[in-house]
PDB file of C-alpha atoms in Angstrom:
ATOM      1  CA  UNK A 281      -3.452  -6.870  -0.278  1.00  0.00           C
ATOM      2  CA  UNK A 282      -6.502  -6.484  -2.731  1.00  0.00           C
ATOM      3  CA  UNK A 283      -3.463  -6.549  -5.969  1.00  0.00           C
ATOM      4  CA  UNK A 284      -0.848  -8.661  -4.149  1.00  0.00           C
ATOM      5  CA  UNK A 285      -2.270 -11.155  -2.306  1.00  0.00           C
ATOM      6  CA  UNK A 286      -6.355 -11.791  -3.391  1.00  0.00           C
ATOM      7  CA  UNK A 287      -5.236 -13.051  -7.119  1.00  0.00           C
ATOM      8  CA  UNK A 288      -3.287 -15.802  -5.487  1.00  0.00           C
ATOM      9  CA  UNK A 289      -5.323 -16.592  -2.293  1.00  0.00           C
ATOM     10  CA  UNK A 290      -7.037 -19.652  -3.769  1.00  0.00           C
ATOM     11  CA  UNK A 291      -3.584 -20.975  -4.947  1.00  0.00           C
ATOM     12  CA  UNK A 292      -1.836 -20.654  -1.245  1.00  0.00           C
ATOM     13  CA  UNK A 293      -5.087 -22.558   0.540  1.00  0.00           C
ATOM     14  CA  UNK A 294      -4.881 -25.426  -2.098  1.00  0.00           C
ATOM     15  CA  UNK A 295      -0.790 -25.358  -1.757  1.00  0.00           C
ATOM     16  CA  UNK A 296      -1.468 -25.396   2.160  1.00  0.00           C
ATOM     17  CA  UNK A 297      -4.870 -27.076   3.454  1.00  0.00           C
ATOM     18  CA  UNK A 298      -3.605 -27.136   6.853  1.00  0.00           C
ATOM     19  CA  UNK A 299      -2.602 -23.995   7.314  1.00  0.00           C
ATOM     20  CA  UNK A 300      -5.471 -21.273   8.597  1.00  0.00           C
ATOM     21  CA  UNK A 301      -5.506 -17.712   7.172  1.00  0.00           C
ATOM     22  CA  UNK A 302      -6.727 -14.822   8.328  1.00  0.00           C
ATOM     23  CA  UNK A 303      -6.182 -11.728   6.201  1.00  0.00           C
ATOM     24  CA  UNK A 304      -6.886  -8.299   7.151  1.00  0.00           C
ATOM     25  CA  UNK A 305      -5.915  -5.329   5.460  1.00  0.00           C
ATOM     26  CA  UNK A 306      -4.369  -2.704   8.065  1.00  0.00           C
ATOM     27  CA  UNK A 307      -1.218  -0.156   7.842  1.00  0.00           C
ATOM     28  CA  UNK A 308       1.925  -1.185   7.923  1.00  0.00           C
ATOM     29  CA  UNK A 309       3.043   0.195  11.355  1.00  0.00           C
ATOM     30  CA  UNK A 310      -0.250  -2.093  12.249  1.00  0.00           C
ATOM     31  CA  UNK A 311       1.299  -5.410  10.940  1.00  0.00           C
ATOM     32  CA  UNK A 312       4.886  -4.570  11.829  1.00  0.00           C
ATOM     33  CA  UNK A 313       3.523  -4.211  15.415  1.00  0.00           C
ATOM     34  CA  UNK A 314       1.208  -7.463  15.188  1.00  0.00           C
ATOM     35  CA  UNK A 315       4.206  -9.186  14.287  1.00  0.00           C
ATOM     36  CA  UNK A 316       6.417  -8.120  16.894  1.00  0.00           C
ATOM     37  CA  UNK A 317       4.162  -8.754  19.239  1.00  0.00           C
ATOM     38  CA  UNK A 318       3.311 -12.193  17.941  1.00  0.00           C
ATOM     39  CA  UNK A 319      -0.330 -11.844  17.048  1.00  0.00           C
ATOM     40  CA  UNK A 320       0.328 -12.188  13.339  1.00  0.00           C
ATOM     41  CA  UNK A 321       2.969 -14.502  11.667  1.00  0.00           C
ATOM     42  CA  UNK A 322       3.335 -13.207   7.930  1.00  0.00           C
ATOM     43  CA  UNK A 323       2.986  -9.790   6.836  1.00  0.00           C
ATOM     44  CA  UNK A 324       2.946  -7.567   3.250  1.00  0.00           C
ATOM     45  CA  UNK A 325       4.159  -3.706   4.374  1.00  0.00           C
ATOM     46  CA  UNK A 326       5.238  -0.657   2.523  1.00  0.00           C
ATOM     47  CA  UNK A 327       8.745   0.305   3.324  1.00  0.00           C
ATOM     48  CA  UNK A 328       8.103  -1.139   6.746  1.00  0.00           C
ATOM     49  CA  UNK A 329      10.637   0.129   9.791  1.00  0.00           C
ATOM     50  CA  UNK A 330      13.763  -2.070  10.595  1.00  0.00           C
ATOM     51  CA  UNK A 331      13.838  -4.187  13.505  1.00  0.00           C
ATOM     52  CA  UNK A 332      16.350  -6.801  14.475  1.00  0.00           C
ATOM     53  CA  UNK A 333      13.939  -8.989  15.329  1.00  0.00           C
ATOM     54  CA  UNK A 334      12.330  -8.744  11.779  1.00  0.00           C
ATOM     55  CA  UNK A 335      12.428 -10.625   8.524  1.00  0.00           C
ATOM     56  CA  UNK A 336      11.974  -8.786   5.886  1.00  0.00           C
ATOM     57  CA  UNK A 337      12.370  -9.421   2.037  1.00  0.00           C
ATOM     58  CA  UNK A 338      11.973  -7.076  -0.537  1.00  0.00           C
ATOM     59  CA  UNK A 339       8.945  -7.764  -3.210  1.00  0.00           C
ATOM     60  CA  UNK A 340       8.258  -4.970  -5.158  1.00  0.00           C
ATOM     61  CA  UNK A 341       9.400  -1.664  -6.227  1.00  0.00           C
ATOM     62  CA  UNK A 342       6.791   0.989  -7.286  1.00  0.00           C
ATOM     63  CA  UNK A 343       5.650   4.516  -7.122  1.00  0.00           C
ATOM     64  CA  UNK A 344       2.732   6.499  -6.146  1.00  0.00           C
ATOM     65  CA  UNK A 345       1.342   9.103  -8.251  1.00  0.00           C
ATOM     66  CA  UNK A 346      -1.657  11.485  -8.428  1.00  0.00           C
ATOM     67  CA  UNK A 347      -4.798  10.348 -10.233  1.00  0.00           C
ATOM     68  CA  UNK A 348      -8.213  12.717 -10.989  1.00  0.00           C
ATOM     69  CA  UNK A 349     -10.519  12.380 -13.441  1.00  0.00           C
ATOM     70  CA  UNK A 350     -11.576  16.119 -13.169  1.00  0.00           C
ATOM     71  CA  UNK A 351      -9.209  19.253 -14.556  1.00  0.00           C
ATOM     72  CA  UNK A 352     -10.218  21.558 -11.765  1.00  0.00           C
ATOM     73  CA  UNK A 353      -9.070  19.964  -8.131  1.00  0.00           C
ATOM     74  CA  UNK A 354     -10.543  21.008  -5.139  1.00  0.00           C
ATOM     75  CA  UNK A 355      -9.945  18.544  -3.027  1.00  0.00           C
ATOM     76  CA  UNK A 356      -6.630  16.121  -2.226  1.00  0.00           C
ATOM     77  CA  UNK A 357      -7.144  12.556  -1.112  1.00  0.00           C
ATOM     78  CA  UNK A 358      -3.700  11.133   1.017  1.00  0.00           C
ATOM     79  CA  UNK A 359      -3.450   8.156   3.157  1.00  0.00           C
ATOM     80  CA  UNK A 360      -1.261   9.368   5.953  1.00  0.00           C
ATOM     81  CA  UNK A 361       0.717   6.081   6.189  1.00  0.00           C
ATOM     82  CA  UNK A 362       2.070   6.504   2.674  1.00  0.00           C
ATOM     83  CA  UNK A 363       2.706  10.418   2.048  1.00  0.00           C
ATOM     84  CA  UNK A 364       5.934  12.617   3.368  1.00  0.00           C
ATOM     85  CA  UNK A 365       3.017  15.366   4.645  1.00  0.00           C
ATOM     86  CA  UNK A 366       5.936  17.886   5.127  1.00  0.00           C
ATOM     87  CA  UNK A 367       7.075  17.417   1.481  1.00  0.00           C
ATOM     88  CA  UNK A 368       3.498  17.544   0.163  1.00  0.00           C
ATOM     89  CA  UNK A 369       2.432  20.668   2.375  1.00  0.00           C
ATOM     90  CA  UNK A 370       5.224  22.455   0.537  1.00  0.00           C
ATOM     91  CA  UNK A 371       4.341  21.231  -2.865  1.00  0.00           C
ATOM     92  CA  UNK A 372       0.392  22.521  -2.391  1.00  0.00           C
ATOM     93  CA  UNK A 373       1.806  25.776  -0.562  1.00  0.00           C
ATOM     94  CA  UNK A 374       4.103  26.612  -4.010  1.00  0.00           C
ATOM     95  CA  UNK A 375       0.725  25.850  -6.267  1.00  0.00           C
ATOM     96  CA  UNK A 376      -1.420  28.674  -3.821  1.00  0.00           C
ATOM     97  CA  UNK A 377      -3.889  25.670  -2.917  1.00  0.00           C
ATOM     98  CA  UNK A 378      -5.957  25.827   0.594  1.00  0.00           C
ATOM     99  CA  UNK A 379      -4.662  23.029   3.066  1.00  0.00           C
ATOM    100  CA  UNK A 380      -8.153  22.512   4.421  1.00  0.00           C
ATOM    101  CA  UNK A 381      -8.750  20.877   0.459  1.00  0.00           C
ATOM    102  CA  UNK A 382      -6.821  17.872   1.960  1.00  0.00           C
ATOM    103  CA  UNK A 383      -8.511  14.798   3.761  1.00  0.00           C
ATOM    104  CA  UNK A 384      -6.696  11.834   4.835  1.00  0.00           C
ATOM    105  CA  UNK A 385      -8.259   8.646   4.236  1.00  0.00           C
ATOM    106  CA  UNK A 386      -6.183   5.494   5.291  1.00  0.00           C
ATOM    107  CA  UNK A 387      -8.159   2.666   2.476  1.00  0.00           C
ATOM    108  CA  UNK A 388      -6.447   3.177  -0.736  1.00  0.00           C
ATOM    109  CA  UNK A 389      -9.608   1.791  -2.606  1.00  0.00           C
ATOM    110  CA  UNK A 390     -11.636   4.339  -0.861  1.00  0.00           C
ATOM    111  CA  UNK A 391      -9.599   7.080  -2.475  1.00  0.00           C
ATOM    112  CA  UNK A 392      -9.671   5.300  -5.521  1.00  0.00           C
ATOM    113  CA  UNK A 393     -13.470   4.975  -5.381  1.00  0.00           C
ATOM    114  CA  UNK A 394     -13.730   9.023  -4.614  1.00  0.00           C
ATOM    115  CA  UNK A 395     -11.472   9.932  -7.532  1.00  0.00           C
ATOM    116  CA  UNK A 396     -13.464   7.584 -10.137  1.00  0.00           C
ATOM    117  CA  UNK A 397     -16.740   9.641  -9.062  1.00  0.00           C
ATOM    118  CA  UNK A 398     -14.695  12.670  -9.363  1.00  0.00           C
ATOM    119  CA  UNK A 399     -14.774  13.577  -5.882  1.00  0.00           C
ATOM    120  CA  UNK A 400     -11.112  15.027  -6.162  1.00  0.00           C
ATOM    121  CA  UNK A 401      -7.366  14.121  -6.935  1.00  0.00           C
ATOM    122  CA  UNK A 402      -5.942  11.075  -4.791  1.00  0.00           C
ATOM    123  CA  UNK A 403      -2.173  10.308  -3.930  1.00  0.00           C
ATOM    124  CA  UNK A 404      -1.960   6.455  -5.183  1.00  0.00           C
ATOM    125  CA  UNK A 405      -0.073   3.502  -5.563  1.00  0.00           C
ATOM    126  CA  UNK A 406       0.205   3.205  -9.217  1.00  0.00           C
ATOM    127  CA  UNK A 407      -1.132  -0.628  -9.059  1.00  0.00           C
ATOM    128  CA  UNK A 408      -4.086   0.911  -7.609  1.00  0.00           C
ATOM    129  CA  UNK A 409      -4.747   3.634 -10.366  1.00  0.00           C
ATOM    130  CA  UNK A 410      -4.258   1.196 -12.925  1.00  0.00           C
ATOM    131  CA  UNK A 411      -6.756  -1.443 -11.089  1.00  0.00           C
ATOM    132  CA  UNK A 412      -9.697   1.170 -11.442  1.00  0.00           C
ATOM    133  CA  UNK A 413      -8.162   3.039 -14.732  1.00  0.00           C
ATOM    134  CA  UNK A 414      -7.818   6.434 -13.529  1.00  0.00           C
ATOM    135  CA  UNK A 415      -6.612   9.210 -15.048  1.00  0.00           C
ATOM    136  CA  UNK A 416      -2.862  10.274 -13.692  1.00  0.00           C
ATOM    137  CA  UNK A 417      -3.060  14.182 -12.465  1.00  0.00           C
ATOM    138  CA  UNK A 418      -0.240  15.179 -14.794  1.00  0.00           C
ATOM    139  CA  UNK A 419      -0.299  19.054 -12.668  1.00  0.00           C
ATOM    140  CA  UNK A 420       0.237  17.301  -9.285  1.00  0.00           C
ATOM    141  CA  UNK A 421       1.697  14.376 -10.440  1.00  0.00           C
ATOM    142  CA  UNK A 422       4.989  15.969 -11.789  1.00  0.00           C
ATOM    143  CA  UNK A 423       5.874  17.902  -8.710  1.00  0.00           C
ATOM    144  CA  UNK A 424       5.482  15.111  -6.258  1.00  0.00           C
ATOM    145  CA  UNK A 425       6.518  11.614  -7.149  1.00  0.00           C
ATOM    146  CA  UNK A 426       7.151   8.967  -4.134  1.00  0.00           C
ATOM    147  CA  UNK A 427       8.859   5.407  -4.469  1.00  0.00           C
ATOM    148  CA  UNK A 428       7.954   2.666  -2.046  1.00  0.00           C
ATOM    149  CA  UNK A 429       8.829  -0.924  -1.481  1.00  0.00           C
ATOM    150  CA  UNK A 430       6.358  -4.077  -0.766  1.00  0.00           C
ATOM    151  CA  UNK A 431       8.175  -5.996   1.614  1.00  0.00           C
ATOM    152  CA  UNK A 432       7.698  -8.829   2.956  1.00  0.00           C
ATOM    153  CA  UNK A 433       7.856  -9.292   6.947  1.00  0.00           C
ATOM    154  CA  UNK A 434       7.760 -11.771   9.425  1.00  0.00           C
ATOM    155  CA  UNK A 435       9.471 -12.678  12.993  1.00  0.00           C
ATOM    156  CA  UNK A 436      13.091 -13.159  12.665  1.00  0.00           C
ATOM    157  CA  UNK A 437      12.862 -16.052  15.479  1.00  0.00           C
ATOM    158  CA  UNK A 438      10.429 -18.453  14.686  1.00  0.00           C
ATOM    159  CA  UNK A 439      11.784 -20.896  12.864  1.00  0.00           C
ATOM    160  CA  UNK A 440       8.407 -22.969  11.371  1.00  0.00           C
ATOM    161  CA  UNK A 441       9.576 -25.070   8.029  1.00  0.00           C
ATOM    162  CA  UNK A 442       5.523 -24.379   7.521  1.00  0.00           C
ATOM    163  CA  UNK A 443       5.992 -20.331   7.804  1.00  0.00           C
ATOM    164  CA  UNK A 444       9.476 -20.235   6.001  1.00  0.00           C
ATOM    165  CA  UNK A 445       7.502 -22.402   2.765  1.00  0.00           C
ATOM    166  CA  UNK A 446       4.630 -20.148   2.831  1.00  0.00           C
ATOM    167  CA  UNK A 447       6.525 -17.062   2.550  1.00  0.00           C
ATOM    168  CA  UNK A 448       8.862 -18.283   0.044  1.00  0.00           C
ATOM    169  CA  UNK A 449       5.998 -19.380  -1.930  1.00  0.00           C
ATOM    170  CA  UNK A 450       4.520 -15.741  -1.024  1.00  0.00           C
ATOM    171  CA  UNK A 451       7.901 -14.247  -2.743  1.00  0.00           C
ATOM    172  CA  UNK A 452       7.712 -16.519  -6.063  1.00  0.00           C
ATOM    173  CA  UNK A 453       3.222 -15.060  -6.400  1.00  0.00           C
ATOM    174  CA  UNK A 454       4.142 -11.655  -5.791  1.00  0.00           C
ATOM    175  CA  UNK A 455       7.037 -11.230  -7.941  1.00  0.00           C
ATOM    176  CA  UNK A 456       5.684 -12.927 -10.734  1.00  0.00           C
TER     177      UNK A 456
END
């Protein structure tokens, strides 16, 4: 949202006075189930689940890597919506480090925020760690690497000319 969306807000409410917006930055099995459940019309997920009743266009390809501005980690930032935690518990298990050193935080600018005060190491999208120039965790950071996709989502059936011009103008921002 905060890298994706924010830099082109003003743009979409000038393109579209009519139209109200409400943003709100939640996970994506959050928006996936606002939208299926008609409470929300447009959504931006990572690698969101497929439903039939679903729209959903590719943005985005990225990765998420460690970032730490200290040498000596003691303690892992993750947001559970993003990280494999079976794949990751084996990774810290190989390098001998104490699961109780990871704390799962769901606001990737939180962890961000942490890391940059040198609170610990934090699992991150890589726009993120490049927003608040951290320092990639090159230990960490080689042994677990994860790809994800922004996608864009909506409801398959509604059928607004408004919705489907908003979201194509949504896919033009983005991928820019």
């Amino acid at each position: 949202l905060h890298d994706f969306l924010l830099p082109h807000y003003p743009l979409l409410v000038n393109e579209f006075p009519k139209v109200r917006f409400h943003l709100e930055a939640r996970s994506s099995r959050e928006v996936v189930d606002s939208i299926l459940t008609n409470h929300s019309d447009i959504g931006l997920v990572i690698n969101p689940v497929e439903y039939s009743s679903l729209m959903i266009r590719p943005l985005i390809a990225t990765k998420a890597l460690f970032y730490s501005e200290e040498k000596e980690v003691k303690r892992y930032y993750l947001n559970p919506q993003m990280v494999d935690l079976n794949k990751f518990l084996k990774i810290i298990r190989k390098e001998f480090l104490d699961e109780s050193h990871i704390h799962f935080i769901d606001d990737y600018d939180l962890i961000a925020h942490l890391v940059k005060t040198r609170s610990g190491c934090g699992l991150l999208p890589h726009h993120v760690g490049e927003r608040f120039k951290l320092k990639i965790h090159h230990g960490t950071s080689s042994a677990y690497k994860m790809n994800y996709d922004l996608k864009l989502v909506s409801s398959a059936v509604s059928k607004s000319e408004k919705k489907r011009q908003i979201m194509r103008r949504l896919e033009l921002l983005i991928r820019k």
